[in-house]
């Protein structure tokens, strides 16, 4: 009788262990999945000189390594070092992996932007697996510099 009880206890421990492994394995895999899901091929602003209130186009070319939902936040820093945050984030839905995606986003500079050397800072937040809803992948891209011309 004693050995029968021990056998049932061991088999229930193995079942518990297997269930824990099945549940924990994807969570552990997702936790270590912190690699950049895209390779940036080119990133530029056109034109490189613009008047306050004028339009610039942000052009981006990437190769996807993983399908992810992406939210992009943009911050413009004008010639007087004033930060202008673009309120509407750019959201890109996941696409096929291995292909090259080209994005072209027109942006209007604030009419009050000060002339001088300016920069555009870009931060991408990506969700590639369920754990990224809590701990997203965040990429700070190098700033892109351009000139805001004096309207006078």
mmCIF file of C-alpha atoms in Angstrom:
data_model
loop_
_atom_site.group_PDB
_atom_site.id
_atom_site.type_symbol
_atom_site.label_atom_id
_atom_site.label_comp_id
_atom_site.label_asym_id
_atom_site.label_seq_id
_atom_site.Cartn_x
_atom_site.Cartn_y
_atom_site.Cartn_z
ATOM 1 C CA UNK A 1 0.000 0.000 0.000
ATOM 2 C CA UNK A 2 2.796 2.366 0.853
ATOM 3 C CA UNK A 3 4.578 1.824 -2.491
ATOM 4 C CA UNK A 4 1.304 2.398 -4.343
ATOM 5 C CA UNK A 5 0.893 5.798 -2.683
ATOM 6 C CA UNK A 6 4.509 6.721 -3.397
ATOM 7 C CA UNK A 7 4.050 5.764 -7.074
ATOM 8 C CA UNK A 8 0.932 7.939 -7.385
ATOM 9 C CA UNK A 9 2.731 10.863 -5.734
ATOM 10 C CA UNK A 10 5.720 10.549 -8.077
ATOM 11 C CA UNK A 11 3.512 10.362 -11.164
ATOM 12 C CA UNK A 12 1.533 13.438 -10.051
ATOM 13 C CA UNK A 13 4.843 15.292 -9.442
ATOM 14 C CA UNK A 14 5.967 14.433 -12.978
ATOM 15 C CA UNK A 15 2.644 15.620 -14.387
ATOM 16 C CA UNK A 16 2.938 18.888 -12.458
ATOM 17 C CA UNK A 17 6.505 19.298 -13.657
ATOM 18 C CA UNK A 18 5.523 18.694 -17.304
ATOM 19 C CA UNK A 19 2.643 21.183 -17.076
ATOM 20 C CA UNK A 20 4.990 23.784 -15.558
ATOM 21 C CA UNK A 21 7.534 23.205 -18.348
ATOM 22 C CA UNK A 22 4.846 23.543 -21.038
ATOM 23 C CA UNK A 23 3.599 26.815 -19.516
ATOM 24 C CA UNK A 24 6.998 28.298 -18.637
ATOM 25 C CA UNK A 25 8.891 27.449 -21.855
ATOM 26 C CA UNK A 26 7.210 30.000 -24.144
ATOM 27 C CA UNK A 27 7.362 32.692 -21.454
ATOM 28 C CA UNK A 28 11.090 32.113 -21.005
ATOM 29 C CA UNK A 29 11.619 32.089 -24.797
ATOM 30 C CA UNK A 30 9.630 35.323 -25.194
ATOM 31 C CA UNK A 31 11.576 36.937 -22.337
ATOM 32 C CA UNK A 32 14.898 36.310 -24.088
ATOM 33 C CA UNK A 33 13.522 37.405 -27.490
ATOM 34 C CA UNK A 34 14.992 40.933 -27.410
ATOM 35 C CA UNK A 35 16.654 41.043 -30.847
ATOM 36 C CA UNK A 36 15.879 43.873 -33.269
ATOM 37 C CA UNK A 37 13.078 42.613 -35.574
ATOM 38 C CA UNK A 38 14.062 44.823 -38.527
ATOM 39 C CA UNK A 39 17.231 45.856 -40.307
ATOM 40 C CA UNK A 40 17.162 49.536 -41.274
ATOM 41 C CA UNK A 41 18.460 49.883 -44.834
ATOM 42 C CA UNK A 42 18.016 53.659 -45.150
ATOM 43 C CA UNK A 43 16.480 56.476 -43.138
ATOM 44 C CA UNK A 44 16.387 60.104 -44.290
ATOM 45 C CA UNK A 45 14.419 63.337 -44.462
ATOM 46 C CA UNK A 46 13.609 65.027 -47.747
ATOM 47 C CA UNK A 47 14.302 67.921 -48.304
ATOM 48 C CA UNK A 48 17.220 68.656 -46.003
ATOM 49 C CA UNK A 49 16.242 72.351 -45.760
ATOM 50 C CA UNK A 50 12.708 73.577 -45.019
ATOM 51 C CA UNK A 51 10.898 76.711 -43.806
ATOM 52 C CA UNK A 52 8.815 76.748 -40.609
ATOM 53 C CA UNK A 53 5.337 75.432 -41.436
ATOM 54 C CA UNK A 54 6.780 73.574 -44.440
ATOM 55 C CA UNK A 55 6.607 69.889 -45.196
ATOM 56 C CA UNK A 56 9.327 67.292 -44.887
ATOM 57 C CA UNK A 57 9.030 63.629 -45.753
ATOM 58 C CA UNK A 58 10.462 60.916 -43.523
ATOM 59 C CA UNK A 59 11.612 58.052 -45.752
ATOM 60 C CA UNK A 60 12.466 54.695 -44.229
ATOM 61 C CA UNK A 61 13.420 51.401 -45.809
ATOM 62 C CA UNK A 62 13.613 48.253 -43.638
ATOM 63 C CA UNK A 63 13.942 44.507 -44.042
ATOM 64 C CA UNK A 64 11.674 42.634 -41.653
ATOM 65 C CA UNK A 65 13.134 39.724 -39.701
ATOM 66 C CA UNK A 66 10.032 39.262 -37.562
ATOM 67 C CA UNK A 67 6.383 40.320 -37.825
ATOM 68 C CA UNK A 68 5.660 42.930 -35.139
ATOM 69 C CA UNK A 69 3.179 45.685 -34.427
ATOM 70 C CA UNK A 70 5.195 48.908 -34.296
ATOM 71 C CA UNK A 71 4.399 52.277 -32.753
ATOM 72 C CA UNK A 72 6.723 55.138 -33.662
ATOM 73 C CA UNK A 73 7.068 58.328 -31.608
ATOM 74 C CA UNK A 74 8.631 61.385 -33.244
ATOM 75 C CA UNK A 75 10.224 64.399 -31.556
ATOM 76 C CA UNK A 76 11.421 67.437 -33.500
ATOM 77 C CA UNK A 77 14.049 69.675 -31.893
ATOM 78 C CA UNK A 78 14.231 73.049 -33.641
ATOM 79 C CA UNK A 79 17.070 75.567 -33.962
ATOM 80 C CA UNK A 80 16.351 77.040 -30.485
ATOM 81 C CA UNK A 81 16.450 73.494 -28.979
ATOM 82 C CA UNK A 82 12.667 73.534 -28.348
ATOM 83 C CA UNK A 83 11.112 70.059 -28.430
ATOM 84 C CA UNK A 84 8.031 69.521 -30.580
ATOM 85 C CA UNK A 85 6.335 66.180 -29.932
ATOM 86 C CA UNK A 86 4.177 64.799 -32.710
ATOM 87 C CA UNK A 87 1.006 63.744 -30.896
ATOM 88 C CA UNK A 88 -0.184 61.122 -33.328
ATOM 89 C CA UNK A 89 2.082 58.092 -33.166
ATOM 90 C CA UNK A 90 2.725 56.230 -36.386
ATOM 91 C CA UNK A 91 1.499 52.652 -36.102
ATOM 92 C CA UNK A 92 2.696 50.006 -38.566
ATOM 93 C CA UNK A 93 1.029 46.620 -38.658
ATOM 94 C CA UNK A 94 3.081 43.446 -38.985
ATOM 95 C CA UNK A 95 4.030 42.396 -42.495
ATOM 96 C CA UNK A 96 5.671 39.430 -44.114
ATOM 97 C CA UNK A 97 9.179 38.591 -42.919
ATOM 98 C CA UNK A 98 12.186 38.734 -45.231
ATOM 99 C CA UNK A 99 10.730 41.447 -47.448
ATOM 100 C CA UNK A 100 11.795 45.068 -47.789
ATOM 101 C CA UNK A 101 9.228 47.627 -46.638
ATOM 102 C CA UNK A 102 9.437 51.264 -47.687
ATOM 103 C CA UNK A 103 7.674 53.934 -45.674
ATOM 104 C CA UNK A 104 7.146 57.543 -46.678
ATOM 105 C CA UNK A 105 5.556 59.839 -44.109
ATOM 106 C CA UNK A 106 4.962 63.534 -44.789
ATOM 107 C CA UNK A 107 5.266 65.792 -41.747
ATOM 108 C CA UNK A 108 4.456 69.472 -41.334
ATOM 109 C CA UNK A 109 6.873 71.511 -39.263
ATOM 110 C CA UNK A 110 5.330 73.824 -36.664
ATOM 111 C CA UNK A 111 4.997 77.396 -37.925
ATOM 112 C CA UNK A 112 6.668 78.574 -34.709
ATOM 113 C CA UNK A 113 9.744 76.335 -35.168
ATOM 114 C CA UNK A 114 12.944 78.318 -34.762
ATOM 115 C CA UNK A 115 15.373 78.469 -37.687
ATOM 116 C CA UNK A 116 18.737 76.735 -37.446
ATOM 117 C CA UNK A 117 20.090 73.226 -37.179
ATOM 118 C CA UNK A 118 17.237 70.892 -36.219
ATOM 119 C CA UNK A 119 16.935 67.199 -35.525
ATOM 120 C CA UNK A 120 14.266 64.542 -35.660
ATOM 121 C CA UNK A 121 14.407 61.857 -32.986
ATOM 122 C CA UNK A 122 12.616 58.592 -33.602
ATOM 123 C CA UNK A 123 11.687 55.938 -31.051
ATOM 124 C CA UNK A 124 10.069 52.674 -32.155
ATOM 125 C CA UNK A 125 8.193 50.422 -29.734
ATOM 126 C CA UNK A 126 7.528 46.949 -31.046
ATOM 127 C CA UNK A 127 5.303 44.112 -29.901
ATOM 128 C CA UNK A 128 6.423 40.816 -31.422
ATOM 129 C CA UNK A 129 5.080 38.337 -28.850
ATOM 130 C CA UNK A 130 2.573 38.392 -25.947
ATOM 131 C CA UNK A 131 5.226 39.295 -23.341
ATOM 132 C CA UNK A 132 6.096 42.458 -25.313
ATOM 133 C CA UNK A 133 2.712 43.929 -24.313
ATOM 134 C CA UNK A 134 4.278 44.280 -20.843
ATOM 135 C CA UNK A 135 7.930 44.758 -21.888
ATOM 136 C CA UNK A 136 8.056 46.057 -25.506
ATOM 137 C CA UNK A 137 11.167 46.230 -27.642
ATOM 138 C CA UNK A 138 12.254 49.879 -27.729
ATOM 139 C CA UNK A 139 14.672 51.217 -30.347
ATOM 140 C CA UNK A 140 16.062 54.759 -30.301
ATOM 141 C CA UNK A 141 17.153 55.491 -33.844
ATOM 142 C CA UNK A 142 20.004 57.903 -34.550
ATOM 143 C CA UNK A 143 18.805 61.486 -34.919
ATOM 144 C CA UNK A 144 18.374 62.876 -38.410
ATOM 145 C CA UNK A 145 19.671 66.429 -38.789
ATOM 146 C CA UNK A 146 18.277 69.035 -41.169
ATOM 147 C CA UNK A 147 18.035 72.813 -41.423
ATOM 148 C CA UNK A 148 15.045 75.005 -40.691
ATOM 149 C CA UNK A 149 15.441 78.110 -42.855
ATOM 150 C CA UNK A 150 14.824 81.643 -41.617
ATOM 151 C CA UNK A 151 11.544 82.847 -43.193
ATOM 152 C CA UNK A 152 12.746 86.489 -43.396
#
